[in-house]
PDB file of C-alpha atoms in Angstrom:
ATOM      1  CA  MET A   8     -50.946 -66.928 -23.990  1.00 24.00           C
ATOM      2  CA  ASN A   9     -49.988 -68.529 -20.688  1.00 26.00           C
ATOM      3  CA  LEU A  10     -52.728 -70.693 -19.244  1.00 24.00           C
ATOM      4  CA  ASP A  11     -53.024 -71.605 -15.604  1.00 26.00           C
ATOM      5  CA  SER A  12     -52.373 -75.339 -15.417  1.00 25.00           C
ATOM      6  CA  LYS A  13     -54.757 -75.616 -12.458  1.00 23.00           C
ATOM      7  CA  THR A  14     -57.806 -74.520 -14.437  1.00 26.00           C
ATOM      8  CA  THR A  15     -60.122 -76.658 -16.527  1.00 28.00           C
ATOM      9  CA  SER A  16     -62.133 -75.879 -19.650  1.00 30.00           C
ATOM     10  CA  THR A  17     -59.876 -72.872 -20.101  1.00 34.00           C
ATOM     11  CA  THR A  18     -60.397 -70.464 -22.978  1.00 36.00           C
ATOM     12  CA  ALA A  19     -57.478 -68.346 -24.148  1.00 40.00           C
ATOM     13  CA  ILE A  20     -58.402 -64.678 -24.521  1.00 50.00           C
ATOM     14  CA  ASP A  21     -56.916 -63.259 -27.689  1.00 42.00           C
ATOM     15  CA  ALA A  22     -58.235 -59.742 -27.113  1.00 36.00           C
ATOM     16  CA  THR A  23     -56.743 -56.678 -28.778  1.00 35.00           C
ATOM     17  CA  SER A  24     -54.727 -54.678 -26.257  1.00 34.00           C
ATOM     18  CA  VAL A  25     -54.616 -50.914 -26.049  1.00 34.00           C
ATOM     19  CA  ALA A  26     -51.492 -49.333 -24.579  1.00 33.00           C
ATOM     20  CA  HIS A  27     -52.597 -46.147 -22.919  1.00 37.00           C
ATOM     21  CA  GLY A  28     -52.262 -44.636 -19.482  1.00 40.00           C
ATOM     22  CA  THR A  29     -54.811 -45.288 -16.767  1.00 42.00           C
ATOM     23  CA  ARG A  30     -53.847 -42.907 -14.007  1.00 46.00           C
ATOM     24  CA  GLN A  31     -51.745 -39.763 -13.760  1.00 35.00           C
ATOM     25  CA  ALA A  32     -49.164 -39.154 -11.063  1.00 36.00           C
ATOM     26  CA  ASP A  33     -50.090 -38.405  -7.466  1.00 37.00           C
ATOM     27  CA  LEU A  34     -48.576 -39.361  -4.116  1.00 31.00           C
ATOM     28  CA  ARG A  35     -49.286 -43.010  -4.828  1.00 36.00           C
ATOM     29  CA  ARG A  36     -49.378 -43.272  -8.601  1.00 39.00           C
ATOM     30  CA  LEU A  37     -46.195 -41.774  -9.972  1.00 36.00           C
ATOM     31  CA  GLY A  38     -47.000 -41.412 -13.631  1.00 36.00           C
ATOM     32  CA  LEU A  39     -47.655 -43.389 -16.781  1.00 35.00           C
ATOM     33  CA  ILE A  40     -45.296 -44.731 -19.408  1.00 33.00           C
ATOM     34  CA  GLY A  41     -47.851 -46.471 -21.589  1.00 37.00           C
ATOM     35  CA  GLY A  42     -48.250 -45.121 -25.106  1.00 34.00           C
ATOM     36  CA  LEU A  43     -51.331 -42.998 -25.539  1.00 32.00           C
ATOM     37  CA  LEU A  44     -52.926 -44.806 -28.465  1.00 33.00           C
ATOM     38  CA  LEU A  45     -56.231 -43.028 -28.164  1.00 33.00           C
ATOM     39  CA  ALA A  46     -57.121 -43.242 -31.819  1.00 32.00           C
ATOM     40  CA  ALA A  47     -58.214 -46.813 -31.179  1.00 36.00           C
ATOM     41  CA  LEU A  48     -60.792 -45.526 -28.721  1.00 35.00           C
ATOM     42  CA  GLY A  49     -62.887 -43.578 -31.206  1.00 36.00           C
ATOM     43  CA  SER A  50     -66.028 -45.430 -30.219  1.00 37.00           C
ATOM     44  CA  LEU A  51     -65.990 -43.984 -26.696  1.00 38.00           C
ATOM     45  CA  PHE A  52     -68.650 -41.565 -25.548  1.00 38.00           C
ATOM     46  CA  ALA A  53     -67.637 -37.935 -25.198  1.00 38.00           C
ATOM     47  CA  ALA A  54     -67.959 -36.798 -21.591  1.00 35.00           C
ATOM     48  CA  PRO A  55     -69.206 -33.263 -20.991  1.00 36.00           C
ATOM     49  CA  SER A  56     -67.821 -31.201 -18.133  1.00 37.00           C
ATOM     50  CA  HIS A  57     -71.136 -30.675 -16.322  1.00 39.00           C
ATOM     51  CA  ALA A  58     -72.423 -33.430 -14.055  1.00 38.00           C
ATOM     52  CA  GLN A  59     -76.035 -33.074 -15.156  1.00 45.00           C
ATOM     53  CA  ASP A  60     -74.976 -33.717 -18.761  1.00 61.00           C
ATOM     54  CA  ILE A  61     -73.102 -36.990 -18.183  1.00 90.00           C
ATOM     55  CA  GLN A  62     -73.606 -39.438 -21.032  1.00 94.00           C
ATOM     56  CA  SER A  63     -73.364 -43.156 -20.409  1.00 97.00           C
ATOM     57  CA  ALA A  64     -73.068 -46.407 -22.276  1.00 97.00           C
ATOM     58  CA  PRO A  65     -76.029 -48.771 -21.716  1.00 98.00           C
ATOM     59  CA  SER A  66     -76.567 -51.043 -18.726  1.00 98.00           C
ATOM     60  CA  PHE A  67     -74.978 -54.504 -18.916  1.00 98.00           C
ATOM     61  CA  VAL A  68     -74.250 -57.679 -16.976  1.00 98.00           C
ATOM     62  CA  ASP A  69     -71.174 -59.748 -17.773  1.00 98.00           C
ATOM     63  CA  ASP A  70     -70.916 -63.168 -16.100  1.00 98.00           C
ATOM     64  CA  PHE A  71     -67.826 -64.137 -18.113  1.00 98.00           C
ATOM     65  CA  LYS A  72     -69.257 -67.203 -19.748  1.00 97.00           C
ATOM     66  CA  SER A  73     -67.250 -65.860 -22.680  1.00 97.00           C
ATOM     67  CA  PHE A  74     -64.905 -62.929 -23.184  1.00 97.00           C
ATOM     68  CA  ASP A  75     -66.674 -60.041 -24.912  1.00 98.00           C
ATOM     69  CA  LYS A  76     -64.051 -58.391 -27.105  1.00 97.00           C
ATOM     70  CA  SER A  77     -66.506 -55.660 -28.020  1.00 98.00           C
ATOM     71  CA  ARG A  78     -66.673 -54.626 -24.343  1.00 98.00           C
ATOM     72  CA  TRP A  79     -63.147 -55.185 -23.006  1.00 98.00           C
ATOM     73  CA  TYR A  80     -59.600 -54.153 -23.849  1.00 98.00           C
ATOM     74  CA  VAL A  81     -56.731 -56.109 -22.328  1.00 98.00           C
ATOM     75  CA  SER A  82     -53.750 -54.027 -21.208  1.00 98.00           C
ATOM     76  CA  ASP A  83     -50.567 -55.502 -22.674  1.00 98.00           C
ATOM     77  CA  GLY A  84     -46.898 -54.611 -22.913  1.00 98.00           C
ATOM     78  CA  TRP A  85     -46.578 -51.566 -20.657  1.00 97.00           C
ATOM     79  CA  SER A  86     -46.613 -50.409 -17.017  1.00 96.00           C
ATOM     80  CA  ASN A  87     -48.217 -47.498 -15.196  1.00 94.00           C
ATOM     81  CA  GLY A  88     -44.939 -46.066 -13.921  1.00 94.00           C
ATOM     82  CA  SER A  89     -41.744 -46.734 -12.020  1.00 95.00           C
ATOM     83  CA  HIS A  90     -43.723 -47.605  -8.881  1.00 96.00           C
ATOM     84  CA  GLN A  91     -45.221 -50.683 -10.587  1.00 98.00           C
ATOM     85  CA  ASN A  92     -42.992 -53.759 -10.527  1.00 98.00           C
ATOM     86  CA  CYS A  93     -44.844 -55.684 -13.256  1.00 98.00           C
ATOM     87  CA  THR A  94     -45.678 -55.330 -16.942  1.00 98.00           C
ATOM     88  CA  TRP A  95     -49.286 -55.715 -18.087  1.00 98.00           C
ATOM     89  CA  SER A  96     -49.621 -58.917 -20.079  1.00 98.00           C
ATOM     90  CA  LYS A  97     -52.566 -60.400 -21.936  1.00 98.00           C
ATOM     91  CA  GLY A  98     -51.052 -63.748 -20.980  1.00 98.00           C
ATOM     92  CA  LEU A  99     -52.123 -63.075 -17.389  1.00 98.00           C
ATOM     93  CA  VAL A 100     -55.806 -62.725 -18.332  1.00 98.00           C
ATOM     94  CA  ASP A 101     -57.552 -66.109 -18.297  1.00 98.00           C
ATOM     95  CA  LEU A 102     -61.150 -67.281 -18.569  1.00 97.00           C
ATOM     96  CA  SER A 103     -62.194 -70.577 -16.996  1.00 96.00           C
ATOM     97  CA  ASP A 104     -65.610 -71.983 -16.042  1.00 95.00           C
ATOM     98  CA  GLY A 105     -67.302 -68.585 -15.857  1.00 96.00           C
ATOM     99  CA  VAL A 106     -64.536 -66.904 -13.860  1.00 98.00           C
ATOM    100  CA  LEU A 107     -62.185 -64.251 -15.215  1.00 98.00           C
ATOM    101  CA  SER A 108     -58.728 -64.417 -13.591  1.00 98.00           C
ATOM    102  CA  LEU A 109     -56.150 -61.645 -13.614  1.00 98.00           C
ATOM    103  CA  GLY A 110     -52.763 -63.057 -12.682  1.00 98.00           C
ATOM    104  CA  PHE A 111     -49.491 -61.934 -11.146  1.00 98.00           C
ATOM    105  CA  GLU A 112     -46.379 -64.056 -11.514  1.00 98.00           C
ATOM    106  CA  LYS A 113     -42.621 -63.934 -11.916  1.00 98.00           C
ATOM    107  CA  GLN A 114     -42.052 -63.478 -15.627  1.00 98.00           C
ATOM    108  CA  LYS A 115     -39.557 -61.001 -17.047  1.00 97.00           C
ATOM    109  CA  LEU A 116     -41.210 -58.673 -19.539  1.00 96.00           C
ATOM    110  CA  LYS A 117     -39.301 -55.657 -20.817  1.00 95.00           C
ATOM    111  CA  ASP A 118     -37.723 -53.983 -17.765  1.00 95.00           C
ATOM    112  CA  ARG A 119     -39.871 -55.677 -15.112  1.00 98.00           C
ATOM    113  CA  GLU A 120     -39.275 -58.996 -13.362  1.00 97.00           C
ATOM    114  CA  PHE A 121     -42.997 -59.747 -12.975  1.00 98.00           C
ATOM    115  CA  ALA A 122     -46.081 -59.786 -15.211  1.00 98.00           C
ATOM    116  CA  CYS A 123     -49.628 -58.822 -14.223  1.00 98.00           C
ATOM    117  CA  GLY A 124     -53.151 -58.510 -15.607  1.00 98.00           C
ATOM    118  CA  GLU A 125     -55.619 -55.711 -16.277  1.00 98.00           C
ATOM    119  CA  ILE A 126     -58.790 -55.233 -18.327  1.00 98.00           C
ATOM    120  CA  GLN A 127     -60.769 -52.079 -19.033  1.00 98.00           C
ATOM    121  CA  THR A 128     -64.014 -51.288 -20.801  1.00 98.00           C
ATOM    122  CA  LYS A 129     -63.977 -49.621 -24.185  1.00 98.00           C
ATOM    123  CA  GLN A 130     -67.011 -47.528 -23.254  1.00 98.00           C
ATOM    124  CA  ARG A 131     -67.617 -44.971 -20.531  1.00 98.00           C
ATOM    125  CA  PHE A 132     -70.374 -45.109 -17.945  1.00 98.00           C
ATOM    126  CA  GLY A 133     -72.146 -42.455 -15.896  1.00 98.00           C
ATOM    127  CA  TYR A 134     -74.628 -42.348 -13.028  1.00 98.00           C
ATOM    128  CA  GLY A 135     -75.822 -45.728 -11.845  1.00 97.00           C
ATOM    129  CA  THR A 136     -74.932 -48.817  -9.830  1.00 98.00           C
ATOM    130  CA  TYR A 137     -71.606 -50.590 -10.428  1.00 98.00           C
ATOM    131  CA  GLU A 138     -71.279 -54.130  -9.072  1.00 98.00           C
ATOM    132  CA  ALA A 139     -68.595 -56.831  -9.084  1.00 98.00           C
ATOM    133  CA  ARG A 140     -68.202 -60.214  -7.405  1.00 98.00           C
ATOM    134  CA  LEU A 141     -64.541 -60.828  -6.554  1.00 98.00           C
ATOM    135  CA  LYS A 142     -62.113 -63.109  -4.775  1.00 98.00           C
ATOM    136  CA  THR A 143     -58.479 -62.190  -4.165  1.00 98.00           C
ATOM    137  CA  ASP A 144     -55.260 -63.954  -3.343  1.00 98.00           C
ATOM    138  CA  THR A 145     -53.095 -62.853  -0.435  1.00 98.00           C
ATOM    139  CA  GLY A 146     -49.593 -61.382  -0.211  1.00 96.00           C
ATOM    140  CA  PRO A 147     -47.787 -58.131   0.676  1.00 98.00           C
ATOM    141  CA  GLY A 148     -47.025 -55.468  -1.911  1.00 98.00           C
ATOM    142  CA  LEU A 149     -49.989 -56.221  -4.183  1.00 98.00           C
ATOM    143  CA  ASN A 150     -53.165 -54.347  -5.131  1.00 98.00           C
ATOM    144  CA  ALA A 151     -56.308 -56.089  -6.422  1.00 98.00           C
ATOM    145  CA  ALA A 152     -58.658 -53.415  -7.749  1.00 98.00           C
ATOM    146  CA  PHE A 153     -62.161 -52.855  -9.111  1.00 98.00           C
ATOM    147  CA  PHE A 154     -62.497 -49.205 -10.071  1.00 98.00           C
ATOM    148  CA  THR A 155     -63.651 -46.646 -12.603  1.00 98.00           C
ATOM    149  CA  TYR A 156     -61.354 -44.037 -14.128  1.00 98.00           C
ATOM    150  CA  ILE A 157     -61.107 -41.291 -16.714  1.00 97.00           C
ATOM    151  CA  GLY A 158     -58.219 -38.850 -17.082  1.00 96.00           C
ATOM    152  CA  PRO A 159     -55.735 -36.879 -19.155  1.00 94.00           C
ATOM    153  CA  SER A 160     -54.886 -39.911 -21.301  1.00 88.00           C
ATOM    154  CA  ASP A 161     -58.496 -39.665 -22.510  1.00 92.00           C
ATOM    155  CA  LYS A 162     -58.334 -35.853 -22.762  1.00 93.00           C
ATOM    156  CA  GLN A 163     -60.523 -35.546 -19.660  1.00 95.00           C
ATOM    157  CA  PRO A 164     -59.970 -34.425 -16.053  1.00 95.00           C
ATOM    158  CA  TRP A 165     -58.938 -37.223 -13.697  1.00 97.00           C
ATOM    159  CA  ASP A 166     -62.004 -38.684 -11.951  1.00 97.00           C
ATOM    160  CA  GLU A 167     -61.921 -42.094 -10.257  1.00 98.00           C
ATOM    161  CA  ILE A 168     -63.986 -44.303  -7.938  1.00 98.00           C
ATOM    162  CA  ASP A 169     -62.189 -47.186  -6.200  1.00 98.00           C
ATOM    163  CA  PHE A 170     -62.369 -50.486  -4.455  1.00 98.00           C
ATOM    164  CA  GLU A 171     -58.734 -51.434  -3.756  1.00 98.00           C
ATOM    165  CA  ILE A 172     -57.794 -54.558  -1.826  1.00 98.00           C
ATOM    166  CA  LEU A 173     -54.252 -54.343  -0.504  1.00 98.00           C
ATOM    167  CA  THR A 174     -53.671 -58.061  -0.149  1.00 98.00           C
ATOM    168  CA  LYS A 175     -51.220 -57.619   2.721  1.00 98.00           C
ATOM    169  CA  ASP A 176     -54.453 -57.508   4.795  1.00 98.00           C
ATOM    170  CA  THR A 177     -57.354 -59.347   3.200  1.00 98.00           C
ATOM    171  CA  SER A 178     -59.725 -58.454   6.037  1.00 98.00           C
ATOM    172  CA  LYS A 179     -60.274 -54.990   4.565  1.00 98.00           C
ATOM    173  CA  VAL A 180     -60.931 -53.093   1.345  1.00 98.00           C
ATOM    174  CA  GLN A 181     -60.083 -49.449   0.726  1.00 98.00           C
ATOM    175  CA  VAL A 182     -62.714 -47.230  -0.899  1.00 98.00           C
ATOM    176  CA  ASN A 183     -61.757 -43.903  -2.433  1.00 97.00           C
ATOM    177  CA  ALA A 184     -62.668 -41.243  -4.980  1.00 97.00           C
ATOM    178  CA  TYR A 185     -60.521 -38.823  -6.976  1.00 96.00           C
ATOM    179  CA  ILE A 186     -61.946 -35.556  -8.268  1.00 95.00           C
ATOM    180  CA  ASP A 187     -59.841 -33.721 -10.845  1.00 93.00           C
ATOM    181  CA  GLY A 188     -56.822 -35.665  -9.600  1.00 93.00           C
ATOM    182  CA  LYS A 189     -57.414 -34.943  -5.914  1.00 90.00           C
ATOM    183  CA  GLY A 190     -58.016 -37.860  -3.582  1.00 89.00           C
ATOM    184  CA  LYS A 191     -57.848 -37.928   0.217  1.00 83.00           C
ATOM    185  CA  ASN A 192     -61.237 -39.625   0.432  1.00 91.00           C
ATOM    186  CA  GLU A 193     -59.820 -42.990   1.543  1.00 94.00           C
ATOM    187  CA  LYS A 194     -61.602 -45.232   3.982  1.00 97.00           C
ATOM    188  CA  LEU A 195     -60.699 -48.771   5.041  1.00 98.00           C
ATOM    189  CA  VAL A 196     -63.723 -50.984   5.626  1.00 98.00           C
ATOM    190  CA  GLU A 197     -64.049 -54.516   6.919  1.00 98.00           C
ATOM    191  CA  VAL A 198     -64.827 -57.465   4.644  1.00 98.00           C
ATOM    192  CA  PRO A 199     -66.348 -60.147   6.890  1.00 96.00           C
ATOM    193  CA  GLY A 200     -64.571 -63.460   6.350  1.00 97.00           C
ATOM    194  CA  GLY A 201     -61.860 -61.862   4.241  1.00 98.00           C
ATOM    195  CA  THR A 202     -61.434 -61.090   0.548  1.00 98.00           C
ATOM    196  CA  ASP A 203     -59.450 -64.270  -0.092  1.00 98.00           C
ATOM    197  CA  LYS A 204     -61.623 -66.938   1.544  1.00 97.00           C
ATOM    198  CA  ALA A 205     -64.700 -66.582  -0.676  1.00 97.00           C
ATOM    199  CA  PHE A 206     -66.266 -64.390  -3.337  1.00 98.00           C
ATOM    200  CA  ASN A 207     -67.640 -61.085  -2.053  1.00 98.00           C
ATOM    201  CA  ASP A 208     -69.902 -58.483  -3.633  1.00 98.00           C
ATOM    202  CA  TYR A 209     -68.603 -54.936  -4.049  1.00 98.00           C
ATOM    203  CA  ALA A 210     -70.799 -52.137  -5.356  1.00 98.00           C
ATOM    204  CA  PHE A 211     -71.056 -48.386  -5.517  1.00 98.00           C
ATOM    205  CA  VAL A 212     -74.007 -46.207  -6.424  1.00 98.00           C
ATOM    206  CA  TRP A 213     -73.041 -42.971  -8.173  1.00 98.00           C
ATOM    207  CA  GLU A 214     -75.656 -40.255  -8.363  1.00 97.00           C
ATOM    208  CA  LYS A 215     -75.435 -36.520  -9.032  1.00 96.00           C
ATOM    209  CA  ASP A 216     -75.663 -35.671  -5.321  1.00 97.00           C
ATOM    210  CA  SER A 217     -74.123 -38.732  -3.643  1.00 97.00           C
ATOM    211  CA  LEU A 218     -71.671 -41.603  -3.926  1.00 98.00           C
ATOM    212  CA  ARG A 219     -72.238 -44.711  -1.799  1.00 98.00           C
ATOM    213  CA  TRP A 220     -70.115 -47.861  -1.439  1.00 98.00           C
ATOM    214  CA  TYR A 221     -71.473 -51.282  -0.404  1.00 98.00           C
ATOM    215  CA  VAL A 222     -69.794 -54.551   0.623  1.00 98.00           C
ATOM    216  CA  ASN A 223     -72.006 -57.643   0.500  1.00 98.00           C
ATOM    217  CA  GLY A 224     -75.070 -55.420   0.391  1.00 97.00           C
ATOM    218  CA  GLN A 225     -74.112 -53.347   3.436  1.00 97.00           C
ATOM    219  CA  LEU A 226     -73.536 -49.608   3.136  1.00 97.00           C
ATOM    220  CA  VAL A 227     -69.939 -48.839   4.200  1.00 98.00           C
ATOM    221  CA  ASN A 228     -69.262 -45.270   3.040  1.00 98.00           C
ATOM    222  CA  THR A 229     -71.117 -42.238   1.703  1.00 97.00           C
ATOM    223  CA  ILE A 230     -69.957 -38.962   0.139  1.00 97.00           C
ATOM    224  CA  THR A 231     -72.394 -36.091  -0.412  1.00 97.00           C
ATOM    225  CA  ASP A 232     -70.037 -33.096  -0.568  1.00 96.00           C
ATOM    226  CA  PRO A 233     -70.455 -31.732  -4.136  1.00 95.00           C
ATOM    227  CA  ALA A 234     -66.725 -30.945  -4.276  1.00 94.00           C
ATOM    228  CA  LYS A 235     -65.922 -34.624  -3.722  1.00 95.00           C
ATOM    229  CA  LEU A 236     -68.277 -36.103  -6.332  1.00 96.00           C
ATOM    230  CA  PRO A 237     -67.080 -37.175  -9.803  1.00 96.00           C
ATOM    231  CA  SER A 238     -68.631 -35.418 -12.783  1.00 95.00           C
ATOM    232  CA  HIS A 239     -67.229 -37.254 -15.808  1.00 97.00           C
ATOM    233  CA  ALA A 240     -68.199 -40.591 -17.355  1.00 98.00           C
ATOM    234  CA  GLN A 241     -65.609 -43.273 -16.673  1.00 98.00           C
ATOM    235  CA  LYS A 242     -64.355 -46.635 -17.853  1.00 98.00           C
ATOM    236  CA  ILE A 243     -64.519 -49.759 -15.659  1.00 98.00           C
ATOM    237  CA  PHE A 244     -61.239 -51.482 -14.722  1.00 98.00           C
ATOM    238  CA  PHE A 245     -60.072 -54.640 -12.981  1.00 98.00           C
ATOM    239  CA  SER A 246     -56.368 -55.017 -12.208  1.00 98.00           C
ATOM    240  CA  LEU A 247     -53.840 -56.919 -10.120  1.00 98.00           C
ATOM    241  CA  TRP A 248     -50.382 -55.359  -9.765  1.00 98.00           C
ATOM    242  CA  GLY A 249     -47.431 -55.061  -7.398  1.00 98.00           C
ATOM    243  CA  SER A 250     -44.981 -52.457  -6.167  1.00 98.00           C
ATOM    244  CA  ASP A 251     -41.516 -52.566  -4.630  1.00 97.00           C
ATOM    245  CA  THR A 252     -41.629 -48.921  -3.558  1.00 97.00           C
ATOM    246  CA  MET A 253     -45.070 -48.264  -1.976  1.00 97.00           C
ATOM    247  CA  LYS A 254     -44.205 -50.081   1.229  1.00 97.00           C
ATOM    248  CA  GLY A 255     -46.070 -47.754   3.552  1.00 96.00           C
ATOM    249  CA  TRP A 256     -49.339 -48.253   1.715  1.00 97.00           C
ATOM    250  CA  MET A 257     -49.135 -51.737   0.185  1.00 98.00           C
ATOM    251  CA  GLY A 258     -46.591 -53.426   2.431  1.00 97.00           C
ATOM    252  CA  ALA A 259     -43.077 -54.644   1.632  1.00 98.00           C
ATOM    253  CA  PHE A 260     -43.313 -56.723  -1.543  1.00 98.00           C
ATOM    254  CA  ALA A 261     -42.060 -60.296  -1.373  1.00 96.00           C
ATOM    255  CA  ASP A 262     -41.882 -62.699  -4.302  1.00 97.00           C
ATOM    256  CA  PRO A 263     -44.898 -64.975  -3.678  1.00 96.00           C
ATOM    257  CA  GLY A 264     -43.137 -67.881  -5.365  1.00 97.00           C
ATOM    258  CA  ARG A 265     -46.308 -68.816  -7.224  1.00 97.00           C
ATOM    259  CA  LYS A 266     -48.910 -67.357  -9.520  1.00 98.00           C
ATOM    260  CA  LEU A 267     -51.464 -65.187  -7.695  1.00 98.00           C
ATOM    261  CA  SER A 268     -54.836 -64.118  -9.031  1.00 98.00           C
ATOM    262  CA  LEU A 269     -57.783 -61.781  -8.755  1.00 98.00           C
ATOM    263  CA  GLN A 270     -60.918 -63.703  -9.736  1.00 98.00           C
ATOM    264  CA  VAL A 271     -64.059 -62.021 -11.082  1.00 98.00           C
ATOM    265  CA  GLU A 272     -67.353 -63.914 -11.334  1.00 98.00           C
ATOM    266  CA  ARG A 273     -69.549 -61.049 -12.472  1.00 98.00           C
ATOM    267  CA  VAL A 274     -69.584 -57.325 -13.216  1.00 98.00           C
ATOM    268  CA  ALA A 275     -72.622 -55.166 -13.927  1.00 98.00           C
ATOM    269  CA  PHE A 276     -73.593 -51.570 -14.562  1.00 98.00           C
ATOM    270  CA  THR A 277     -77.220 -50.519 -14.116  1.00 98.00           C
ATOM    271  CA  ALA A 278     -78.094 -46.990 -15.181  1.00 97.00           C
ATOM    272  CA  LEU A 279     -80.150 -44.882 -12.793  1.00 95.00           C
ATOM    273  CA  GLY A 280     -83.866 -45.520 -13.069  1.00 94.00           C
ATOM    274  CA  GLU A 281     -83.489 -48.923 -14.718  1.00 96.00           C
ATOM    275  CA  PRO A 282     -84.662 -52.163 -13.031  1.00 96.00           C
ATOM    276  CA  CYS A 283     -82.286 -54.663 -11.474  1.00 95.00           C
ATOM    277  CA  GLN A 284     -80.777 -57.011 -14.034  1.00 97.00           C
ATOM    278  CA  PHE A 285     -80.154 -60.130 -11.928  1.00 97.00           C
ATOM    279  CA  PRO A 286     -81.687 -61.425  -8.672  1.00 96.00           C
ATOM    280  CA  GLU A 287     -78.675 -60.685  -6.446  1.00 96.00           C
ATOM    281  CA  SER A 288     -78.255 -57.133  -7.714  1.00 98.00           C
ATOM    282  CA  LEU A 289     -78.029 -54.336  -5.186  1.00 97.00           C
ATOM    283  CA  VAL A 290     -80.382 -52.373  -7.443  1.00 97.00           C
ATOM    284  CA  CYS A 291     -83.245 -54.609  -6.254  1.00 95.00           C
ATOM    285  CA  SER A 292     -82.902 -53.186  -2.739  1.00 88.00           C
ATOM    286  CA  VAL A 293     -80.647 -50.130  -2.917  1.00 71.00           C
ATOM    287  CA  LYS A 294     -83.430 -47.617  -2.206  1.00 59.00           C
ATOM    288  CA  GLU A 295     -84.342 -49.386   1.005  1.00 47.00           C
ATOM    289  CA  LEU A 296     -80.680 -49.773   1.964  1.00 46.00           C
ATOM    290  CA  GLY A 297     -80.043 -46.102   1.385  1.00 41.00           C
ATOM    291  CA  LYS A 298     -82.889 -45.173   3.721  1.00 42.00           C
ATOM    292  CA  THR A 299     -81.930 -47.486   6.554  1.00 36.00           C
ATOM    293  CA  ASN A 300     -78.149 -46.941   6.707  1.00 38.00           C
TER     294      ASN A 300
END
C-alpha cells in the first residue's frame, strides 16, 4: 500500500476490502457502481423493520492503536457513482501513532484521476451514543464524513445519520438524517476553531424518540418527529472523497496538489443504558446535557 512519507511508526493496513454500495441515488448521491458482494457480510445482524425491535452489535471503543480487521472493512477498487471523482483505495487508509488517516490524492485508478479512502464496520449498531474525534484537511470539492448507513445494498431501507464536513468551509459541519431514502433534515452548525486546526469531538445520541447531535459536547441539533427518526440498525463509516459535479453543495473542485487527509483518533459506540467507556465520553454527561440544552 502507499504510505504517507510524513508519518512515523506507520503500519500498513492489509485489510480485506468489500466492494458494495454505501448509498443509493438521491439529489446529491447519484447511484452506486460498486459490486454488491453481500455474501461476505453474513456475520451482520439482521435488522427488523420496527424501531422497538432494533438489534445492535455490542458497545466498543477503538483508539486505533492497531487496525481491527474483525471490526472494519476497507473499501477498495470502486466508486459510489459518477458524481465521485475518486476510486476507493486501501492504499489511502493508513495507521500511524494511534491515528487512522483516510487520504485523497491524485492517483489514476480505473476511470478516476484521484484515489480516496473509506472504512466501514462489518457489524450494525442500533440505539446508543456514537462518538468520533476527527481532524480534517481543507480544500473545495471534498467531503470528510463520519456517518452511519444501511440501505438497499444490504437488503434494507435506506436510513442514515450524518456528520459531513465540506472542507471548502472548515468552520462548519453539516448534520443530517435520511429516513427510507428521504433527507431534507440538513443543518449547518459551527465548529469553534475550525475542523482543520485541531481535533474535535462529534457525537450523536440515537434513541427511539429522539436524535441529537453534539459538537465538542455541545448540543447542536435535535429531531423528535417520529417520521424523521431512523428505525434500522446501521453500519459506521468514515470517508474522504471528492466531486467535480456537486459544485453547489461542495464547491468547485480544484486539484489540491498534495495528499489530503481525514484523521480519526477515536471512535466509540455505547449502547443505551450502558456506562461511559472512557473519561471524555459524552455518555458521562449526556443526560445532563439533554436537560439543559
